[in-house]
PDB file of C-alpha atoms in Angstrom:
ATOM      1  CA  UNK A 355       2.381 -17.812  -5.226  1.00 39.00           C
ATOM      2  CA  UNK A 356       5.842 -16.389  -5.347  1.00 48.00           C
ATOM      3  CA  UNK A 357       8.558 -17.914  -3.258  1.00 55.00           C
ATOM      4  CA  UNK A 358       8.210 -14.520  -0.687  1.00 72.00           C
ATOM      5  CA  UNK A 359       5.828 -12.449   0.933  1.00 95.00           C
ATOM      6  CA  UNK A 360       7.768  -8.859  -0.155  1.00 98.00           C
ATOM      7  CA  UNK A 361       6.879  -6.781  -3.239  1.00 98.00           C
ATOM      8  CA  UNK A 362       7.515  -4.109  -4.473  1.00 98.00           C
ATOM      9  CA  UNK A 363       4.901  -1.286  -4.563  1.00 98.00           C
ATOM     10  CA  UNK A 364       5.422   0.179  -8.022  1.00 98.00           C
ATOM     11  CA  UNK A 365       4.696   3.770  -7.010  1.00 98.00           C
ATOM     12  CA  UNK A 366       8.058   3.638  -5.806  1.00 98.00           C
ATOM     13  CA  UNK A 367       8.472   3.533  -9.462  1.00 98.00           C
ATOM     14  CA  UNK A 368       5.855   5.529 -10.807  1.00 98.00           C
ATOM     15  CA  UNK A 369       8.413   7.930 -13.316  1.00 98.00           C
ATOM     16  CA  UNK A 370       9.105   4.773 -15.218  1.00 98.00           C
ATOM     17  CA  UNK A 371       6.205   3.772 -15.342  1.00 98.00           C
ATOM     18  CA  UNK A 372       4.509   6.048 -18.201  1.00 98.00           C
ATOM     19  CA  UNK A 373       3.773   3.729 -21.300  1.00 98.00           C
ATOM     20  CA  UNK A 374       3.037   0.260 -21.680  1.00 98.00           C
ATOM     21  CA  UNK A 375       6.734   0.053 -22.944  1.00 98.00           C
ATOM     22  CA  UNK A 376       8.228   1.887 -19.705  1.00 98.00           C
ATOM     23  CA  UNK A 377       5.541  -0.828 -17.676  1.00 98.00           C
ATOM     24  CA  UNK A 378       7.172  -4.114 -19.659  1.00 98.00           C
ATOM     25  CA  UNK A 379      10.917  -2.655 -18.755  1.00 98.00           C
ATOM     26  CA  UNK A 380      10.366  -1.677 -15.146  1.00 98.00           C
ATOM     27  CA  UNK A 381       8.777  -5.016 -14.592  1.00 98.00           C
ATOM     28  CA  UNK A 382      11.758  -6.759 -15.885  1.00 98.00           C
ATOM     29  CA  UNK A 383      14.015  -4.190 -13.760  1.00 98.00           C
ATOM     30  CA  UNK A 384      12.087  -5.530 -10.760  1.00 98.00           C
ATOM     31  CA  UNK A 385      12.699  -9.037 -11.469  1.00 98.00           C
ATOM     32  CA  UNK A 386      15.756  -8.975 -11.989  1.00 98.00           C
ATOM     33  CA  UNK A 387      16.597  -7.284  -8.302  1.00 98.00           C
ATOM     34  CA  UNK A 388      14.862 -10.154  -6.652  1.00 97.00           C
ATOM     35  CA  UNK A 389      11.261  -9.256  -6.555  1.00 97.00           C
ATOM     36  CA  UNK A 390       8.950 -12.101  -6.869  1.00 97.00           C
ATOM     37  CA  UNK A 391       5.468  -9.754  -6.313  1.00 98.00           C
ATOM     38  CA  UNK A 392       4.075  -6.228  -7.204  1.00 98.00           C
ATOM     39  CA  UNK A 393       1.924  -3.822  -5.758  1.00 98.00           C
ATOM     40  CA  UNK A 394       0.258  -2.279  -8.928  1.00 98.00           C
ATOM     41  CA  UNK A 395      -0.032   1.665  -8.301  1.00 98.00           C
ATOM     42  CA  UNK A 396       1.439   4.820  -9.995  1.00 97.00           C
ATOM     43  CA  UNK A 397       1.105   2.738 -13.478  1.00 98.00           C
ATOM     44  CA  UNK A 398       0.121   4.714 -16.752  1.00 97.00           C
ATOM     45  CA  UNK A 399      -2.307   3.762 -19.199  1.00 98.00           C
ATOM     46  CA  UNK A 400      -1.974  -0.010 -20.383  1.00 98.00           C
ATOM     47  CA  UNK A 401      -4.807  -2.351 -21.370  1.00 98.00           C
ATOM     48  CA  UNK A 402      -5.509  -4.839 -18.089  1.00 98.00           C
ATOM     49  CA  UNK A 403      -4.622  -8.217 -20.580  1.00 98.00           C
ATOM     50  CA  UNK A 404      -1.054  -6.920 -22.157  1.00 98.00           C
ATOM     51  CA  UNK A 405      -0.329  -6.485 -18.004  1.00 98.00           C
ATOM     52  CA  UNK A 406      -1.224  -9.723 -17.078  1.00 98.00           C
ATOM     53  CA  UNK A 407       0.652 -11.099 -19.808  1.00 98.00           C
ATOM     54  CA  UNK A 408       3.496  -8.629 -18.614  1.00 98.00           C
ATOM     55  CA  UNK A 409       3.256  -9.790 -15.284  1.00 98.00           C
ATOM     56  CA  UNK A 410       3.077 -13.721 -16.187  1.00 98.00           C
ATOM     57  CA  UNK A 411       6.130 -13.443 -18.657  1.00 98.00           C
ATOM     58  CA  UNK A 412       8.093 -11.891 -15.909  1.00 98.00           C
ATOM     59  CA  UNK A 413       7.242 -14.404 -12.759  1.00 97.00           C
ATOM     60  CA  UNK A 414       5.663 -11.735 -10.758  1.00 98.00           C
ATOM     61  CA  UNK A 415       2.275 -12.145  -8.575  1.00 98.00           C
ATOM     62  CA  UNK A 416       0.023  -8.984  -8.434  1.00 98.00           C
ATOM     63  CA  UNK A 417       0.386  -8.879  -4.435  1.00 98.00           C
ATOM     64  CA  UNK A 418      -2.263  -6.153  -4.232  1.00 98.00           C
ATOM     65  CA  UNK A 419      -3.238  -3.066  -5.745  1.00 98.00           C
ATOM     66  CA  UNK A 420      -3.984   0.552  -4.935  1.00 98.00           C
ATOM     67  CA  UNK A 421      -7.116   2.128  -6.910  1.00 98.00           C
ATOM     68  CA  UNK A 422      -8.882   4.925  -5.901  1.00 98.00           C
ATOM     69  CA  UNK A 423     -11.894   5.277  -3.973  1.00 98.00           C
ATOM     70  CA  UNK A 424     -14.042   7.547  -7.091  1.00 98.00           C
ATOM     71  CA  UNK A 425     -13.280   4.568  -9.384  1.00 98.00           C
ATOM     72  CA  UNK A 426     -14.774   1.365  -7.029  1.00 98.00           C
ATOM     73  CA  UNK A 427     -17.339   3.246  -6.344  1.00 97.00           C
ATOM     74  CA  UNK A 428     -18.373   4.007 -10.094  1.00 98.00           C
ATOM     75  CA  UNK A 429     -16.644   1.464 -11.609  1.00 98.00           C
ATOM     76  CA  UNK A 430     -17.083  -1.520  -9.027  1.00 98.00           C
ATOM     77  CA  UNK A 431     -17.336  -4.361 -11.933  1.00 98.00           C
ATOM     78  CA  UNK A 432     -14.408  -3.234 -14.140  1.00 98.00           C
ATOM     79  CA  UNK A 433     -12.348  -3.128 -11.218  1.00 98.00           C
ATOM     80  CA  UNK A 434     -13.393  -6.514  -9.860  1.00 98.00           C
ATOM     81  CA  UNK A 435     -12.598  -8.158 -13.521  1.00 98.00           C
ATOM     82  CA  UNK A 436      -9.297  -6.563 -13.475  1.00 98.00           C
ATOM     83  CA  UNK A 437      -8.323  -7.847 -10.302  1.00 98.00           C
ATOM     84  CA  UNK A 438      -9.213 -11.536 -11.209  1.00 98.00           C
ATOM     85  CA  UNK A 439      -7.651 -11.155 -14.620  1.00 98.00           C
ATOM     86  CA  UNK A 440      -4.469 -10.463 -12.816  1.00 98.00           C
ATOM     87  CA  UNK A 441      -5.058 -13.231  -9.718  1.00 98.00           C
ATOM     88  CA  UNK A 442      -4.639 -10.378  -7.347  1.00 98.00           C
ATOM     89  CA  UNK A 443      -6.913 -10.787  -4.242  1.00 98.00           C
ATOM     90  CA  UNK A 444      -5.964  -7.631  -2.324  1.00 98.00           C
ATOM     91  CA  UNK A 445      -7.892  -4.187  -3.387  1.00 98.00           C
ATOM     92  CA  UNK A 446      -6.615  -1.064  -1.698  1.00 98.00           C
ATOM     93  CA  UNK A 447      -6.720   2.500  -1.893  1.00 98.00           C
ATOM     94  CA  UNK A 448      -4.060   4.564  -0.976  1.00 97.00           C
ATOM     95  CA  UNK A 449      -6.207   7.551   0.444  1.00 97.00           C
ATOM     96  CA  UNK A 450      -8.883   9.300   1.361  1.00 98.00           C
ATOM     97  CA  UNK A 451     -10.409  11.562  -0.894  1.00 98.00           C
ATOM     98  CA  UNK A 452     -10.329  15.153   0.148  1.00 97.00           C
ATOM     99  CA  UNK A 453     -14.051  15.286   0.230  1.00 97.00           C
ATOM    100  CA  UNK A 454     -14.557  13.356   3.697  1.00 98.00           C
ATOM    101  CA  UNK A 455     -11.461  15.670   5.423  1.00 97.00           C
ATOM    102  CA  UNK A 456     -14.075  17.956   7.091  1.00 95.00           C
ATOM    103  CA  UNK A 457     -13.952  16.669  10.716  1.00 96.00           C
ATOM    104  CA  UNK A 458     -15.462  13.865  12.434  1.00 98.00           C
ATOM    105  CA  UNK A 459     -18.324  13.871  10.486  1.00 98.00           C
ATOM    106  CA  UNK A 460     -16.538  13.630   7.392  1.00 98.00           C
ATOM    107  CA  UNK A 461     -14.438  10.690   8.216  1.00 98.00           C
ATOM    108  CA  UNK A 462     -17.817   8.446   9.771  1.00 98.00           C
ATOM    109  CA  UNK A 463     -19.280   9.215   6.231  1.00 98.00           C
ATOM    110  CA  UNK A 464     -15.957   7.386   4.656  1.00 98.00           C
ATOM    111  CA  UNK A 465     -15.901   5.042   7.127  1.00 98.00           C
ATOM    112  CA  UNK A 466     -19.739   4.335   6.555  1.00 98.00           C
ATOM    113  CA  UNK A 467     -18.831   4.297   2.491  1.00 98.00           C
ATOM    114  CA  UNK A 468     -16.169   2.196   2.830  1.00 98.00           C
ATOM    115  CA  UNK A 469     -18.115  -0.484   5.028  1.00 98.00           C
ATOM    116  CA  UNK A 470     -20.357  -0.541   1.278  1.00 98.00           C
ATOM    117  CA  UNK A 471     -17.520  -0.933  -1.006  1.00 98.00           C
ATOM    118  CA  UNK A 472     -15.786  -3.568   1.090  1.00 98.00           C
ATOM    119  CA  UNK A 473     -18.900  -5.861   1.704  1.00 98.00           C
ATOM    120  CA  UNK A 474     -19.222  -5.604  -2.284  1.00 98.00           C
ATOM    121  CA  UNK A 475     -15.453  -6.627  -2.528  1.00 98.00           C
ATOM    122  CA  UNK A 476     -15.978  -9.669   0.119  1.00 98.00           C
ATOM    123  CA  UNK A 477     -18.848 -10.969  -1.936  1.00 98.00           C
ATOM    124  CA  UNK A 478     -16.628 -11.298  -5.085  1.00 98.00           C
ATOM    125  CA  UNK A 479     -13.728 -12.570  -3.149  1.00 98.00           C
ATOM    126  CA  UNK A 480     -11.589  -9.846  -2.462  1.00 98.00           C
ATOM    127  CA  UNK A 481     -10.425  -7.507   0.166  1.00 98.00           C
ATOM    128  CA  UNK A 482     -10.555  -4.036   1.005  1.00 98.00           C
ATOM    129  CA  UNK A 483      -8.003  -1.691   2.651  1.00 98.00           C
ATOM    130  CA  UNK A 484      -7.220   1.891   3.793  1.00 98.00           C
ATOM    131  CA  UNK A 485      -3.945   3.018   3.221  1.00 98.00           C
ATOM    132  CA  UNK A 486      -2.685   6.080   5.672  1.00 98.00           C
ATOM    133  CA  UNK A 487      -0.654   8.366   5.701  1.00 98.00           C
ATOM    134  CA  UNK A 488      -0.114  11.000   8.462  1.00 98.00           C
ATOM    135  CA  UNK A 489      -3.199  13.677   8.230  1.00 98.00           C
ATOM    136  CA  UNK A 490      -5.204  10.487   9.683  1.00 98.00           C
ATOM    137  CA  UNK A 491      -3.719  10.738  12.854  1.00 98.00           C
ATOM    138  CA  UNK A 492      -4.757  14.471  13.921  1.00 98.00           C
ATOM    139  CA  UNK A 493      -7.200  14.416  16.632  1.00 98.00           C
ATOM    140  CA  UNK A 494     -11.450  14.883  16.239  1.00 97.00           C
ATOM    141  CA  UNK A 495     -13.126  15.893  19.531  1.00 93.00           C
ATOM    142  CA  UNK A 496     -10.396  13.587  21.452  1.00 97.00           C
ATOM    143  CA  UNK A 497     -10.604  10.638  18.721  1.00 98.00           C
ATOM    144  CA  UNK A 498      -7.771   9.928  15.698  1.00 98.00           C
ATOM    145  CA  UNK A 499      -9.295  10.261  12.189  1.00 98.00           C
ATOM    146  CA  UNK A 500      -7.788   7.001  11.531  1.00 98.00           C
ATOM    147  CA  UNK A 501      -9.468   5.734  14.611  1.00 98.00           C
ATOM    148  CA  UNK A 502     -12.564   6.948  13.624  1.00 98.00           C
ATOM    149  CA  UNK A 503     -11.910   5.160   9.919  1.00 98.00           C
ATOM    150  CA  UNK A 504     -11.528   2.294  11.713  1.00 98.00           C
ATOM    151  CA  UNK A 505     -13.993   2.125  14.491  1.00 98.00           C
ATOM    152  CA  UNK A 506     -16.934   3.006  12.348  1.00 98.00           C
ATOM    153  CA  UNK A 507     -16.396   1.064   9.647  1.00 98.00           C
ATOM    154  CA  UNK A 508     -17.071  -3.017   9.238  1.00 98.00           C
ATOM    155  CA  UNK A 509     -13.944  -4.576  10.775  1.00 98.00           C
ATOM    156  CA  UNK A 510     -14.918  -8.093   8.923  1.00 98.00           C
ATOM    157  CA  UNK A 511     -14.695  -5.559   5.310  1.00 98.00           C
ATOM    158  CA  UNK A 512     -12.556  -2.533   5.846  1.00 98.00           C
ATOM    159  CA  UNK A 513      -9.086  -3.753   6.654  1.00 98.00           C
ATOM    160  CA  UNK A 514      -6.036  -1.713   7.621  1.00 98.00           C
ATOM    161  CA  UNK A 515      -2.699  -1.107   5.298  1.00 98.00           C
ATOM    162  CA  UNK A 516      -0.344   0.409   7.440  1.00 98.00           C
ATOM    163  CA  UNK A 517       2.474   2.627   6.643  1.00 98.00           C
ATOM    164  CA  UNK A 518       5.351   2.626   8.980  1.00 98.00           C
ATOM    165  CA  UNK A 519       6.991   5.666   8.032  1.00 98.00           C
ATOM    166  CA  UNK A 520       3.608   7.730   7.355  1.00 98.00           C
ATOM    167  CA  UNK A 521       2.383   6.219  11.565  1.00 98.00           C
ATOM    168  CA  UNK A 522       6.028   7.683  12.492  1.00 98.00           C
ATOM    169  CA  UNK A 523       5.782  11.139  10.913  1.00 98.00           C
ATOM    170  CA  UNK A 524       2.573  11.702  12.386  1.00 98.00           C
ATOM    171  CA  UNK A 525       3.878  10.934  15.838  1.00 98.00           C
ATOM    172  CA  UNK A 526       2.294   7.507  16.612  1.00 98.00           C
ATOM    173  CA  UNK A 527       4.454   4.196  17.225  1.00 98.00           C
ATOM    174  CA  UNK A 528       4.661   2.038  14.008  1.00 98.00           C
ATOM    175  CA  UNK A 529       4.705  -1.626  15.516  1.00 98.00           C
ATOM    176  CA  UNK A 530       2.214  -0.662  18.239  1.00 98.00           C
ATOM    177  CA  UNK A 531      -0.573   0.564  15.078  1.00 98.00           C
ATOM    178  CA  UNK A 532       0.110  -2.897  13.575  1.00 98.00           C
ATOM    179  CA  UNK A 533      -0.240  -4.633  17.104  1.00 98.00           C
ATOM    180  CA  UNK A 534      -3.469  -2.622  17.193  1.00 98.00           C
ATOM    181  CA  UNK A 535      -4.794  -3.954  13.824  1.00 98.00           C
ATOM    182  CA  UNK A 536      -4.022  -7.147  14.625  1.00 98.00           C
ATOM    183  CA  UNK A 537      -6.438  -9.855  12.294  1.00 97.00           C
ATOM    184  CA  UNK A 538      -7.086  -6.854  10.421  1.00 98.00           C
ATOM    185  CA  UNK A 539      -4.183  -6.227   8.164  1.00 98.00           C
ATOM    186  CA  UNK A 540      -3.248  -7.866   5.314  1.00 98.00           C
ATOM    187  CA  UNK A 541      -0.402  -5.612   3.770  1.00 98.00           C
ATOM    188  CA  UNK A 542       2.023  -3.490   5.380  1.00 98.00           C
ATOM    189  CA  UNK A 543       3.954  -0.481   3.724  1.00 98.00           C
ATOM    190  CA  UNK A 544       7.443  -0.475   4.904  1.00 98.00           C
ATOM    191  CA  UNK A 545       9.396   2.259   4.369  1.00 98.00           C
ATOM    192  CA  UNK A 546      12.046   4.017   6.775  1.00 98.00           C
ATOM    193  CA  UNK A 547      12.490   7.584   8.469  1.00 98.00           C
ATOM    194  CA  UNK A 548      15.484   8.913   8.887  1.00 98.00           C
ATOM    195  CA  UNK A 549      16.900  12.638   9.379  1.00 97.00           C
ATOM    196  CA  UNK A 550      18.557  14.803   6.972  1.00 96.00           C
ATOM    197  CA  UNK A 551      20.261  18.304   7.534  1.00 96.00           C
ATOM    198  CA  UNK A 552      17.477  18.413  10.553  1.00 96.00           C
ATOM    199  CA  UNK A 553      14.640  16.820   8.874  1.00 96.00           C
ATOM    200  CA  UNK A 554      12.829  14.079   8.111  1.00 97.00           C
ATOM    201  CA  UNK A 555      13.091  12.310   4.721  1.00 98.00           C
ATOM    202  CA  UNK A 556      12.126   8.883   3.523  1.00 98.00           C
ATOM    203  CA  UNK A 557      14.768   6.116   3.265  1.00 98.00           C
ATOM    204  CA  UNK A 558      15.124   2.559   2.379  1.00 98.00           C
ATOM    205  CA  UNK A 559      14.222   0.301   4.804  1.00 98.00           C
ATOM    206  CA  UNK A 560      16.704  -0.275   7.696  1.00 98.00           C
ATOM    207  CA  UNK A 561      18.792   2.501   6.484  1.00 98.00           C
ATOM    208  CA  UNK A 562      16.943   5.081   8.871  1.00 98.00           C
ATOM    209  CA  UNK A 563      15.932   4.785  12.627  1.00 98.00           C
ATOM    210  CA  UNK A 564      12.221   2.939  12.688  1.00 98.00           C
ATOM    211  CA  UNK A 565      12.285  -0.060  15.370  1.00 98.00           C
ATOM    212  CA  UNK A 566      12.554  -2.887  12.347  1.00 98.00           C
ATOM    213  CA  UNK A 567      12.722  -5.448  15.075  1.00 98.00           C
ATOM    214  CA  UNK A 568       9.389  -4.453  16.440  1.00 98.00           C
ATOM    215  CA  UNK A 569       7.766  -3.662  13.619  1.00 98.00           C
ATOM    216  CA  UNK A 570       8.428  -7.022  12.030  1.00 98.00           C
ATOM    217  CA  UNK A 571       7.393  -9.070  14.833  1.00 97.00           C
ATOM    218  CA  UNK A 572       4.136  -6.959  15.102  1.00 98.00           C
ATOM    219  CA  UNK A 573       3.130  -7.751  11.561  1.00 97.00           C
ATOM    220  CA  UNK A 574       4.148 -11.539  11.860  1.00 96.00           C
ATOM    221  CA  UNK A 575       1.768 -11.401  14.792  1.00 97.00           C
ATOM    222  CA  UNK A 576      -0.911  -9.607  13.347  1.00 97.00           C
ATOM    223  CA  UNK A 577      -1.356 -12.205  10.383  1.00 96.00           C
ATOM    224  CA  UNK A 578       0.671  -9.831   7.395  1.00 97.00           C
ATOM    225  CA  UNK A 579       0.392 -11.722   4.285  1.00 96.00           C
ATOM    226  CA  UNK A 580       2.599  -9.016   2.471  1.00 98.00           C
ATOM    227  CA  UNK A 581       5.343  -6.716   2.919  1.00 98.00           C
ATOM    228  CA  UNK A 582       5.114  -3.771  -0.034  1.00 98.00           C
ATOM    229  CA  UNK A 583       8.279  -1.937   0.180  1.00 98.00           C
ATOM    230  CA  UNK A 584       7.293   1.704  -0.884  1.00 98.00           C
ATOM    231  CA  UNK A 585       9.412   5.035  -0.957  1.00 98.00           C
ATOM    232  CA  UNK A 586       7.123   7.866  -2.066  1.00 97.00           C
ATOM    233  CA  UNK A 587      10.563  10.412  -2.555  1.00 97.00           C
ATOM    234  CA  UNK A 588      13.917   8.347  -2.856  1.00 98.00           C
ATOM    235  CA  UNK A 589      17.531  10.216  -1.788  1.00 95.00           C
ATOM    236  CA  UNK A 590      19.072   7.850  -5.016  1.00 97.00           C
ATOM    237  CA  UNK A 591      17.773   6.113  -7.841  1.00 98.00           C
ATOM    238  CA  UNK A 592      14.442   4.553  -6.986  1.00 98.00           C
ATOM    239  CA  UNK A 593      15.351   0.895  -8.661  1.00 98.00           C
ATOM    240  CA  UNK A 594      18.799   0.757  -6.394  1.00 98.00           C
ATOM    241  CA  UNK A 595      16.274   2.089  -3.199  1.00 98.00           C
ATOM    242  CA  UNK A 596      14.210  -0.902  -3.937  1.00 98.00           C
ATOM    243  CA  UNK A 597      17.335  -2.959  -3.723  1.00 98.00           C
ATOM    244  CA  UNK A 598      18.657  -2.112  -0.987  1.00 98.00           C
ATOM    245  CA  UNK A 599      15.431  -2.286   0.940  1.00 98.00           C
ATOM    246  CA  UNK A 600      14.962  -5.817  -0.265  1.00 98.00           C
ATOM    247  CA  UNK A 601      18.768  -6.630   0.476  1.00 98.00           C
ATOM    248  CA  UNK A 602      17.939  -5.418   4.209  1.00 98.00           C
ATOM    249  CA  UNK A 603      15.005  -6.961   4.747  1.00 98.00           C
ATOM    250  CA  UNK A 604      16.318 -10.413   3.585  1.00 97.00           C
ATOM    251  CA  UNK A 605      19.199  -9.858   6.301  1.00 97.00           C
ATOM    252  CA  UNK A 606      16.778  -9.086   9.021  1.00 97.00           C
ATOM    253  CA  UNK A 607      15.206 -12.379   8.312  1.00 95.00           C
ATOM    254  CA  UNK A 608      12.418 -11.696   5.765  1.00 94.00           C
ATOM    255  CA  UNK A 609      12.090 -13.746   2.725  1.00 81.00           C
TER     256      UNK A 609
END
């Protein structure tokens, strides 16, 4: 294990990120700022072994991943080598495909895939989580779509990876969704809103106006075993946004 419980989630990253070449120097990069663990997303093509080795030379733990929902489903096995290759335990996709985004209906059917793929994950030892982002939280006959993910799915299988800033923009209450998936959530995106020229951009965390305080304790609560800094769209260069993010959370206590 690394010496912390915050990584970096390299789709923060994902422009540098292109080649096997740009993969060995962005690892280094995040190293270097203090990192000690990775979220692998937004990575170009690279053969799984040359990024373990990657990974190993540079003293980072694969804290989790994000893979799509097409490729576990059709490629269960691969994916499940690939994850033990790289000792990462924590399987995740970051969305839901836009074939279940047909109402209610469509989101029991994920929920009711889902509850398949992450039974399959549990019986090889890993864990399986939904990522959101904001389109989840718009309303079905009186229930949330990310409700409905939630409540229809195997709680024991299908876990929860929430995304402060994504829970913010689509009106809900950050710390209270974490409260709410409490036992159920074993990474949190952190990333903070704040307000340009009169709207709302992504910013480094604890340079915008999300309750960090409350947020924080919710996920310490709620059994968080990782803290994936993310920024989708960066106001400055995305290595110095992971910096800074990682320089604030250490002063709010985080390590």
């Amino acid at each position: 294990m690394a010496g912390t419980v915050i990584a970096a989630q390299l789709y923060t990253l994902r422009e540098f990120l292109k080649t096997p070449e740009d993969i060995a120097r962005t690892l280094e990069r995040v190293k270097e700022i203090g990192y000690g663990a990775v979220q692998l997303s937004g990575l170009g093509p690279i053969d799984p072994e040359e990024l373990a080795k990657r990974l190993q030379e540079n003293q980072l733990v694969a804290a989790a991943t994000h893979v799509s929902f097409e490729r576990l489903q059709q490629e269960f096995q691969q994916v499940v080598d690939e994850h033990k290759l790289w000792g990462c335990k924590h399987v995740a996709i970051g969305s839901m495909p836009g074939k279940y985004r047909n109402g209610a209906e469509g989101y029991k059917l994920f929920a009711q895939e889902a509850t398949v793929v992450g039974r399959k994950l549990a019986e090889e030892g890993l864990t399986f989580s939904y990522h959101n982002h904001s389109f989840e939280l718009e309303k079905f006959d009186g229930r949330l779509g990310l409700d409905i993910i939630l409540e229809e799915s195997d709680p024991e299988v299908v876990l929860a990876e929430i995304d402060t800033y994504w829970i913010q923009h689509g009106g809900g209450d950050p710390a209270a969704w974490v409260k709410k998936v409490s036992g159920r959530m074993r990474i949190v995106h952190l990333k903070d809103m704040a307000i340009s020229e009169g709207r709302q951009v992504m910013a480094e965390v604890g340079e915008g106006n999300l309750n960090w305080s409350a947020i924080l304790q919710a996920c310490k609560e709620a059994g968080v075993c990782w803290y994936a800094v993310e920024q989708d769209q960066c106001q400055r260069d995305p290595f110095e946004s992971l910096a800074i993010s990682l320089k604030n959370l250490k002063a709010m206590g985080l390590e």
